[in-house]
Amino acid sequence: MPGSMKVSRRSHVPPFAVMEVLAEANRLRDAGASVLNLCAGEPSTGASDVVRRRAIELLEHGDLGYTESLGVPALRRAIAEHYDRWYGVEIDPARVAVTTGSSGGFLLAFLASFDVGDRVALARPGYPAYKNILRALGCEVVELDCGPETRYQPTVSQLMEAYYDGGLDGLVVASPANPTGTMILPAELDAVAAWCTDHDVRLVSDEIYHGIVYGDGADGPAAALPTAARYVPDGAVVVNSFSKYWAMTGWRLGWLVLPDELVGPVGALAGNVALSPPALAQHAGVAAFSPEGYAAAAENVARYAASRELVLSRLDDLGWSRVAPADGAFYVYADVSGDGLDSVTWCARLLAEAGVALTPGTDFDGVRGGDWVRLSFAASPSTVAEAVERIAAWRRTL
Ligand SMILES: Cc1ncc(COP(=O)(O)O)c(C=O)c1O
């Protein structure tokens, strides 16, 4: 009977609460309201001119057929050189797999690393797609309750506990993280990586916000950033993307740095799942690693830094006494429980009454997310400034 056929249990992943906020924001905007969108986790600028120019040339004269499943050699080489340039880590381009955004990279890395029933740990709060993809693949997700005392990052003692509780096959870390923006300290990453190697636990490190760092890290891109690329020979997988630092969200381009044993499996899976990553994005993406490409990205980071300062200087007016330390990325994650509303209601009312869209923490934390909201300051500085004014004024009406 039409409509009654089986739908797989694995596809029952929870929808993002932010999509409802976005839909309502769009509805209000279409009805003529002035709406400021600070819920999207994406830069407002788009790709740099050098990448766009290259894309135009390629559209007119390029060969845009299927590419190698693991990506075009020029891009794999450029990515490998990036590790030398930023971190002083030598990476063989053969270990680099170009993917369809980091999202496509996660799917391939998880498929190649884990079997049904494997236990994979990750921090709560955290980016929801990790656990939703892992569950859809039949893995058991072990959520580690992470708080301010560890900068919302997992620790070795939590891993030990999870390990003795039922074994552990994998760990996903993200630094800087979404939604908190917090970073794992270099010594802690060393300890976590060494523990993973000793216990045959596959470390998957999401480094999508590398380069977008503030404070001590701001004097050079990624100067203070620990990368798990050093641990790839020991079995770690690094995931990264053009979406955030290079502001190329819709180009759907990301990459993995893989240990030897995963290169073949990821190549075979990539060929079967998608044949190849998008050709236009790959060929044009090489230009992101040019001096002009890096300079444009650094300008964006300077803009985020100004917006971040602005938000942090108004925390008292916003009533946000508990915020995660926003070391990097472009988020402020704040506890709004003092306002007496759960975060979904808080966000819905803020949107309806003040025209500002933020993301409720429930998307990132199924336990405590009702107390928290995420503000993205990746929008233009003037938008962020006006949004802060509106939120402060709206709070006075509560
Ligand atoms: C922490 C984190 N990882 C991965 C992604 C996925 O990004 P993409 O697939 O565009 O590379 C996002 C997107 O917001 C993110 O915040």
XYZ file of N, CA, C and O and ligand atoms in Angstrom, residues 41-42 100-104 106 127 129-130 174 176-178 206 208-209 239-244 248-250 252-254 331 374, ligand 1:
144
model
N 25.716 28.341 11.327
C 27.142 28.150 11.609
C 27.969 28.297 10.354
O 28.734 27.396 10.005
N 27.778 29.441 9.665
C 28.564 29.609 8.442
C 28.943 31.063 8.233
O 28.210 31.979 8.603
N 33.505 15.056 0.245
C 32.391 15.977 -0.003
C 32.047 16.681 1.309
O 31.164 16.264 2.054
N 32.763 17.748 1.593
C 32.658 18.398 2.903
C 33.254 17.482 3.960
O 33.558 16.304 3.682
N 33.424 18.000 5.158
C 33.879 17.103 6.219
C 32.769 16.113 6.548
O 33.033 15.015 7.032
N 31.519 16.481 6.246
C 30.402 15.563 6.513
C 30.599 14.256 5.747
O 30.440 13.162 6.312
N 30.972 14.377 4.454
C 31.259 13.179 3.667
C 32.483 12.453 4.218
O 32.561 11.220 4.178
N 33.399 12.330 7.407
C 33.001 11.576 8.606
C 32.383 10.240 8.233
O 32.717 9.209 8.808
N 28.760 18.597 18.371
C 28.112 18.709 17.056
C 27.259 17.455 16.833
O 27.769 16.341 16.895
N 25.796 15.843 14.402
C 25.888 14.889 13.293
C 26.782 13.689 13.641
O 26.544 12.587 13.148
N 27.796 13.896 14.504
C 28.661 12.744 14.830
C 27.815 11.591 15.359
O 27.893 10.465 14.899
N 36.695 17.321 18.887
C 36.619 18.489 18.009
C 37.230 19.666 18.756
O 36.858 19.941 19.890
N 38.941 23.679 17.710
C 37.854 24.251 18.493
C 36.539 23.520 18.207
O 36.326 23.039 17.100
N 35.694 23.501 19.239
C 34.489 22.683 19.148
C 33.262 23.512 18.790
O 33.237 24.724 18.953
N 32.253 22.818 18.316
C 30.933 23.379 18.098
C 30.011 22.645 19.073
O 30.039 21.412 19.055
N 38.231 16.199 14.637
C 37.572 17.171 13.761
C 38.267 18.523 13.937
O 38.141 19.160 14.978
N 37.910 21.201 11.833
C 37.257 22.074 10.848
C 37.383 23.553 11.223
O 37.380 24.411 10.360
N 37.521 23.874 12.524
C 37.629 25.284 12.923
C 39.080 25.721 13.129
O 39.322 26.809 13.657
N 40.030 15.087 10.351
C 38.953 15.524 9.454
C 39.028 17.043 9.358
O 39.187 17.728 10.375
N 38.921 17.569 8.155
C 38.927 19.016 8.008
C 38.082 19.402 6.798
O 37.541 18.528 6.116
N 37.986 20.700 6.539
C 37.014 21.167 5.558
C 37.386 22.547 5.028
O 38.091 23.303 5.688
N 36.844 22.851 3.859
C 36.976 24.209 3.316
C 35.830 25.112 3.801
O 35.787 26.288 3.473
N 34.901 24.533 4.560
C 33.660 25.255 4.866
C 33.851 26.459 5.776
O 33.193 27.474 5.599
N 34.713 26.356 6.781
C 34.723 27.396 7.818
C 35.871 28.382 7.594
O 35.644 29.549 7.302
N 33.805 28.305 2.514
C 33.307 27.680 1.282
C 32.263 26.603 1.598
O 32.342 25.472 1.080
N 31.265 26.954 2.408
C 30.319 25.923 2.867
C 29.642 25.170 1.720
O 29.619 23.950 1.714
N 29.085 25.931 0.765
C 28.284 25.283 -0.282
C 29.107 24.591 -1.357
O 28.544 23.932 -2.240
N 31.042 22.184 -0.825
C 31.060 20.797 -0.359
C 32.418 20.143 -0.581
O 32.573 19.193 -1.347
N 33.387 20.679 0.114
C 34.749 20.185 -0.033
C 35.384 20.052 1.344
O 35.345 20.993 2.159
N 35.937 18.886 1.604
C 36.624 18.648 2.868
C 37.739 17.649 2.628
O 38.022 17.294 1.483
N 31.422 30.913 17.805
C 30.240 30.726 18.621
C 30.460 31.216 20.051
O 31.564 31.113 20.576
N 23.160 28.933 21.590
C 24.390 29.216 20.829
C 24.169 30.420 19.932
O 23.215 30.466 19.164
C 32.206 20.781 14.216
C 31.702 20.606 12.829
N 32.159 19.573 12.109
C 31.729 19.358 10.861
C 30.793 20.204 10.252
C 30.360 19.883 8.849
O 30.800 20.816 7.916
P 31.056 20.522 6.366
O 30.383 19.258 5.997
O 30.503 21.714 5.654
O 32.546 20.406 6.193
C 30.301 21.296 10.961
C 29.306 22.202 10.368
O 28.762 23.084 10.982
C 30.781 21.509 12.284
O 30.354 22.539 13.029
